[in-house]
Amino acid sequence: MESDLTSRRWVKFAEIDNARDLGGLPVQGGGATRFGVVYRSSTPQQLSESDLAYLLGPVGLRTLVDLRTPLEVTQEGYGRLAESAVRLVNLPVCKAASTAAPSELVPDAHRFDLRQLYHELLSGSADSVVCAARLIGDARRHSVVFHCAAGKDRTGILAAMLLDAVGVHAEAIVADYALTAERIVRIRARLDAMHSYRGLPPVRTGILDVDPAPMRRFLRDLHIDHGGAARWLRANGLTDLELAALRRAMVEQS
């Protein structure tokens, strides 16, 4: 059953490596997240004509939330999406002291503290995370795809915040994060050929590690330090009405 659900969640494209629906995840108190509302992805900039047709047709894409830095956007662009009717929203997720250079997000050290990085990215990107939650809570913007480069770290943080905020079980969030391991070889090969991401470490080392432990610890810290994502979002500007709208948009009650 679980493998069937995972297979349903993956969205297959010719030139996008790490796209999946955030639907079907169990929510505390009953129900599950809705299919067809919000998707997470690696960068879609090289999408093919058939990929674009699928996004605009079956996926129903209206809003693309881009978590890359403005410099990445300038250097890499949006490919065919730039000429589509999709609303493109750049909400950078980066460290507070970042110079916004993409190289800062792809260090080549074999040892890299992803847990620390995730906390630094979250603390430096409150406005972006809150704005993304508002957009996803607005049914007029659906469906929504959010992405960074690999679709693992910055995308993983936003996915974790959204899912935790609507009550998805922590282990389901961690399992969703870990699914990127199934695509990491393809992701690395594509990114390493792009100007912004050259010099990536080998797969499963440094920034390309997909060990679920850092995400599990990140979620634990989020609850210890902030009382969970919902409280963090409210403390950083999301209203109770907006949080309720996010939950209505993302959760289908049983």
Short mmCIF file of C-alpha atoms in Angstrom, two decimals:
data_model
loop_
_atom_site.label_atom_id
_atom_site.label_comp_id
_atom_site.label_asym_id
_atom_site.label_seq_id
_atom_site.Cartn_x
_atom_site.Cartn_y
_atom_site.Cartn_z
CA MET A 1 0.00 0.00 0.00
CA GLU A 2 2.75 2.45 0.96
CA SER A 3 4.74 1.74 -2.21
CA ASP A 4 1.57 2.26 -4.27
CA LEU A 5 1.05 5.62 -2.60
CA THR A 6 4.66 6.64 -3.20
CA SER A 7 4.38 5.65 -6.84
CA ARG A 8 1.24 7.76 -7.19
CA ARG A 9 2.99 10.75 -5.66
CA TRP A 10 5.91 10.81 -8.10
CA VAL A 11 5.26 12.92 -11.20
CA LYS A 12 7.31 11.76 -14.17
CA PHE A 13 8.77 14.30 -16.58
CA ALA A 14 11.29 14.05 -19.37
CA GLU A 15 13.54 16.87 -18.11
CA ILE A 16 12.55 17.47 -14.46
CA ASP A 17 14.15 15.00 -12.08
CA ASN A 18 12.55 15.27 -8.65
CA ALA A 19 8.86 16.18 -8.81
CA ARG A 20 6.20 14.77 -6.53
CA ASP A 21 2.72 15.56 -5.26
CA LEU A 22 2.44 16.37 -1.56
CA GLY A 23 -0.88 14.54 -1.43
CA GLY A 24 -1.68 11.32 0.41
CA LEU A 25 0.28 11.94 3.61
CA PRO A 26 -1.45 11.04 6.89
CA VAL A 27 -2.60 13.88 9.12
CA GLN A 28 -2.95 13.74 12.89
CA GLY A 29 -6.59 13.41 13.88
CA GLY A 30 -7.55 11.73 10.62
CA GLY A 31 -7.50 12.45 6.93
CA ALA A 32 -4.60 13.03 4.58
CA THR A 33 -3.12 15.76 2.45
CA ARG A 34 -4.91 16.44 -0.83
CA PHE A 35 -3.60 15.36 -4.18
CA GLY A 36 -3.37 17.88 -6.97
CA VAL A 37 -2.90 21.03 -4.86
CA VAL A 38 0.81 21.46 -4.18
CA TYR A 39 3.90 19.82 -5.63
CA ARG A 40 7.60 19.92 -4.76
CA SER A 41 10.27 19.74 -7.43
CA SER A 42 13.84 20.21 -8.51
CA THR A 43 14.48 23.06 -10.93
CA PRO A 44 12.16 22.83 -13.95
CA GLN A 45 14.19 25.22 -16.12
CA GLN A 46 15.07 22.59 -18.72
CA LEU A 47 11.55 21.24 -19.11
CA SER A 48 10.56 19.91 -22.52
CA GLU A 49 7.50 20.88 -24.53
CA SER A 50 5.77 17.73 -23.33
CA ASP A 51 6.71 18.55 -19.73
CA LEU A 52 5.19 22.02 -20.08
CA ALA A 53 2.03 20.58 -21.61
CA TYR A 54 1.70 18.15 -18.71
CA LEU A 55 2.22 20.90 -16.15
CA LEU A 56 -0.36 23.16 -17.75
CA GLY A 57 -2.80 20.31 -18.41
CA PRO A 58 -3.09 17.43 -15.91
CA VAL A 59 -1.12 19.19 -13.15
CA GLY A 60 -3.09 22.42 -13.63
CA LEU A 61 -0.11 24.61 -12.74
CA ARG A 62 -1.00 28.24 -12.02
CA THR A 63 1.74 29.32 -9.64
CA LEU A 64 5.43 28.46 -9.56
CA VAL A 65 7.17 29.33 -6.29
CA ASP A 66 10.90 29.58 -6.91
CA LEU A 67 13.06 29.28 -3.78
CA ARG A 68 16.33 30.02 -5.59
CA THR A 69 18.29 33.21 -5.04
CA PRO A 70 17.84 36.10 -7.50
CA LEU A 71 21.32 35.40 -8.85
CA GLU A 72 20.39 31.80 -9.62
CA VAL A 73 17.25 33.02 -11.36
CA THR A 74 19.27 35.47 -13.46
CA GLN A 75 21.88 32.87 -14.39
CA GLU A 76 19.55 29.92 -14.97
CA GLY A 77 16.13 31.34 -15.83
CA TYR A 78 12.86 29.45 -16.29
CA GLY A 79 13.14 27.98 -19.76
CA ARG A 80 9.77 27.50 -21.47
CA LEU A 81 7.92 28.52 -18.32
CA ALA A 82 9.06 32.12 -18.85
CA GLU A 83 6.73 32.43 -21.84
CA SER A 84 3.77 30.66 -20.24
CA ALA A 85 0.82 32.12 -18.35
CA VAL A 86 2.07 30.58 -15.09
CA ARG A 87 2.63 33.10 -12.31
CA LEU A 88 6.33 32.98 -11.39
CA VAL A 89 7.04 34.02 -7.78
CA ASN A 90 10.62 34.22 -6.51
CA LEU A 91 10.74 33.69 -2.73
CA PRO A 92 14.43 33.09 -1.96
CA VAL A 93 15.35 30.75 0.86
CA CYS A 94 18.85 31.62 2.05
CA LYS A 95 20.88 32.25 5.17
CA ALA A 96 20.46 35.67 6.77
CA ALA A 97 24.12 36.59 6.22
CA SER A 98 24.24 35.13 2.72
CA THR A 99 25.71 37.10 -0.15
CA ALA A 100 23.12 35.27 -2.30
CA ALA A 101 25.79 33.42 -4.28
CA PRO A 102 24.59 29.99 -5.37
CA SER A 103 28.02 28.56 -4.59
CA GLU A 104 27.27 29.07 -0.90
CA LEU A 105 24.49 26.54 -1.17
CA VAL A 106 26.58 23.86 -2.88
CA PRO A 107 29.72 23.49 -0.73
CA ASP A 108 32.06 20.71 -1.76
CA ALA A 109 33.00 19.56 1.74
CA HIS A 110 32.31 15.89 2.34
CA ARG A 111 31.22 16.69 5.87
CA PHE A 112 28.41 19.20 6.06
CA ASP A 113 25.98 19.89 8.91
CA LEU A 114 22.63 19.83 7.12
CA ARG A 115 20.70 20.25 10.36
CA GLN A 116 22.51 23.52 11.06
CA LEU A 117 22.04 24.64 7.46
CA TYR A 118 18.30 24.01 7.66
CA HIS A 119 17.96 26.12 10.79
CA GLU A 120 20.02 28.91 9.22
CA LEU A 121 17.97 28.83 6.03
CA LEU A 122 14.70 28.94 7.96
CA SER A 123 15.78 31.79 10.23
CA GLY A 124 17.03 33.77 7.24
CA SER A 125 13.91 33.25 5.14
CA ALA A 126 10.87 33.89 7.35
CA ASP A 127 9.21 36.26 4.88
CA SER A 128 9.61 33.80 2.00
CA VAL A 129 8.26 30.84 3.95
CA VAL A 130 5.26 32.80 5.24
CA CYS A 131 4.49 34.21 1.79
CA ALA A 132 4.65 30.72 0.30
CA ALA A 133 2.18 29.47 2.92
CA ARG A 134 -0.18 32.33 2.03
CA LEU A 135 -0.02 31.55 -1.67
CA ILE A 136 -0.67 27.85 -1.13
CA GLY A 137 -3.61 28.66 1.13
CA ASP A 138 -5.24 30.63 -1.70
CA ALA A 139 -7.27 28.25 -3.89
CA ARG A 140 -7.13 30.76 -6.75
CA ARG A 141 -3.40 30.02 -7.05
CA HIS A 142 -3.71 26.24 -7.40
CA SER A 143 -2.06 24.17 -8.35
CA VAL A 144 1.28 25.32 -6.95
CA VAL A 145 4.73 23.90 -7.65
CA PHE A 146 7.62 25.02 -5.44
CA HIS A 147 11.23 24.25 -6.20
CA CYS A 148 14.87 25.18 -5.67
CA ALA A 149 17.77 23.56 -7.54
CA ALA A 150 17.92 19.93 -6.38
CA GLY A 151 14.52 20.01 -4.73
CA LYS A 152 16.03 18.65 -1.51
CA ASP A 153 17.15 21.28 1.00
CA ARG A 154 15.38 24.60 0.45
CA THR A 155 12.43 22.75 -1.04
CA GLY A 156 12.64 20.23 1.82
CA ILE A 157 12.46 22.98 4.43
CA LEU A 158 9.34 24.53 2.89
CA ALA A 159 7.73 21.10 2.46
CA ALA A 160 8.47 20.26 6.10
CA MET A 161 7.05 23.57 7.35
CA LEU A 162 3.86 23.25 5.30
CA LEU A 163 3.28 19.61 6.20
CA ASP A 164 4.02 20.06 9.89
CA ALA A 165 1.76 23.12 10.00
CA VAL A 166 -1.23 21.15 8.71
CA GLY A 167 -0.59 18.21 11.04
CA VAL A 168 1.25 15.62 8.96
CA HIS A 169 3.05 13.07 11.12
CA ALA A 170 6.76 13.74 11.53
CA GLU A 171 7.86 10.37 10.17
CA ALA A 172 5.77 10.91 7.03
CA ILE A 173 7.53 14.25 6.52
CA VAL A 174 10.91 12.60 6.99
CA ALA A 175 9.98 9.81 4.59
CA ASP A 176 8.93 12.36 1.98
CA TYR A 177 12.27 14.14 2.37
CA ALA A 178 14.16 10.87 1.97
CA LEU A 179 12.48 10.06 -1.36
CA THR A 180 14.90 12.43 -3.09
CA ALA A 181 17.53 9.70 -2.66
CA GLU A 182 15.79 7.82 -5.48
CA ARG A 183 16.59 10.67 -7.88
CA ILE A 184 19.85 12.09 -6.53
CA VAL A 185 22.12 10.61 -9.22
CA ARG A 186 20.06 12.20 -11.98
CA ILE A 187 19.77 15.45 -10.03
CA ARG A 188 23.53 15.73 -9.58
CA ALA A 189 24.27 15.00 -13.22
CA ARG A 190 21.88 17.72 -14.38
CA LEU A 191 22.97 20.37 -11.87
CA ASP A 192 26.68 19.77 -12.34
CA ALA A 193 26.30 20.75 -15.99
CA MET A 194 24.76 24.13 -15.06
CA HIS A 195 26.82 27.26 -14.49
CA SER A 196 25.44 27.96 -11.01
CA TYR A 197 26.09 24.53 -9.52
CA ARG A 198 29.43 23.31 -10.84
CA GLY A 199 31.71 21.58 -8.35
CA LEU A 200 29.08 19.54 -6.53
CA PRO A 201 30.39 16.81 -4.22
CA PRO A 202 29.82 13.14 -5.01
CA VAL A 203 26.35 11.73 -4.48
CA ARG A 204 25.49 10.98 -0.83
CA THR A 205 28.23 13.28 0.51
CA GLY A 206 28.07 16.85 1.79
CA ILE A 207 25.13 18.81 0.42
CA LEU A 208 24.09 15.82 -1.69
CA ASP A 209 23.54 13.54 1.30
CA VAL A 210 19.91 12.45 1.69
CA ASP A 211 20.20 10.94 5.15
CA PRO A 212 16.80 11.40 6.86
CA ALA A 213 18.41 12.10 10.26
CA PRO A 214 19.00 15.85 9.75
CA MET A 215 15.37 16.41 8.76
CA ARG A 216 14.17 14.34 11.71
CA ARG A 217 16.32 16.47 14.06
CA PHE A 218 15.20 19.68 12.35
CA LEU A 219 11.56 18.82 13.03
CA ARG A 220 12.31 17.85 16.61
CA ASP A 221 14.12 21.17 17.17
CA LEU A 222 11.26 23.04 15.51
CA HIS A 223 8.84 21.67 18.09
CA ILE A 224 11.17 22.12 21.04
CA ASP A 225 12.17 25.68 20.14
CA HIS A 226 8.99 27.02 18.50
CA GLY A 227 6.15 24.65 19.28
CA GLY A 228 5.97 23.43 15.69
CA ALA A 229 5.56 24.98 12.27
CA ALA A 230 2.07 26.40 12.85
CA ARG A 231 3.25 28.44 15.82
CA TRP A 232 6.40 29.48 13.95
CA LEU A 233 4.31 30.70 11.01
CA ARG A 234 1.96 32.66 13.26
CA ALA A 235 4.91 34.19 15.13
CA ASN A 236 6.33 35.33 11.80
CA GLY A 237 3.22 36.96 10.41
CA LEU A 238 0.77 34.31 9.17
CA THR A 239 -2.68 35.05 10.56
CA ASP A 240 -5.00 32.48 12.10
CA LEU A 241 -7.32 32.87 9.09
CA GLU A 242 -4.44 32.25 6.69
CA LEU A 243 -3.33 29.19 8.65
CA ALA A 244 -6.88 27.84 8.54
CA ALA A 245 -6.97 28.47 4.78
CA LEU A 246 -3.70 26.56 4.37
CA ARG A 247 -5.15 23.61 6.23
CA ARG A 248 -8.35 23.66 4.16
CA ALA A 249 -6.33 23.79 0.97
CA MET A 250 -3.95 20.98 1.87
CA VAL A 251 -5.97 18.55 3.98
CA GLU A 252 -8.83 16.31 2.92
CA GLN A 253 -10.71 15.02 5.91
CA SER A 254 -11.60 11.33 6.09
#
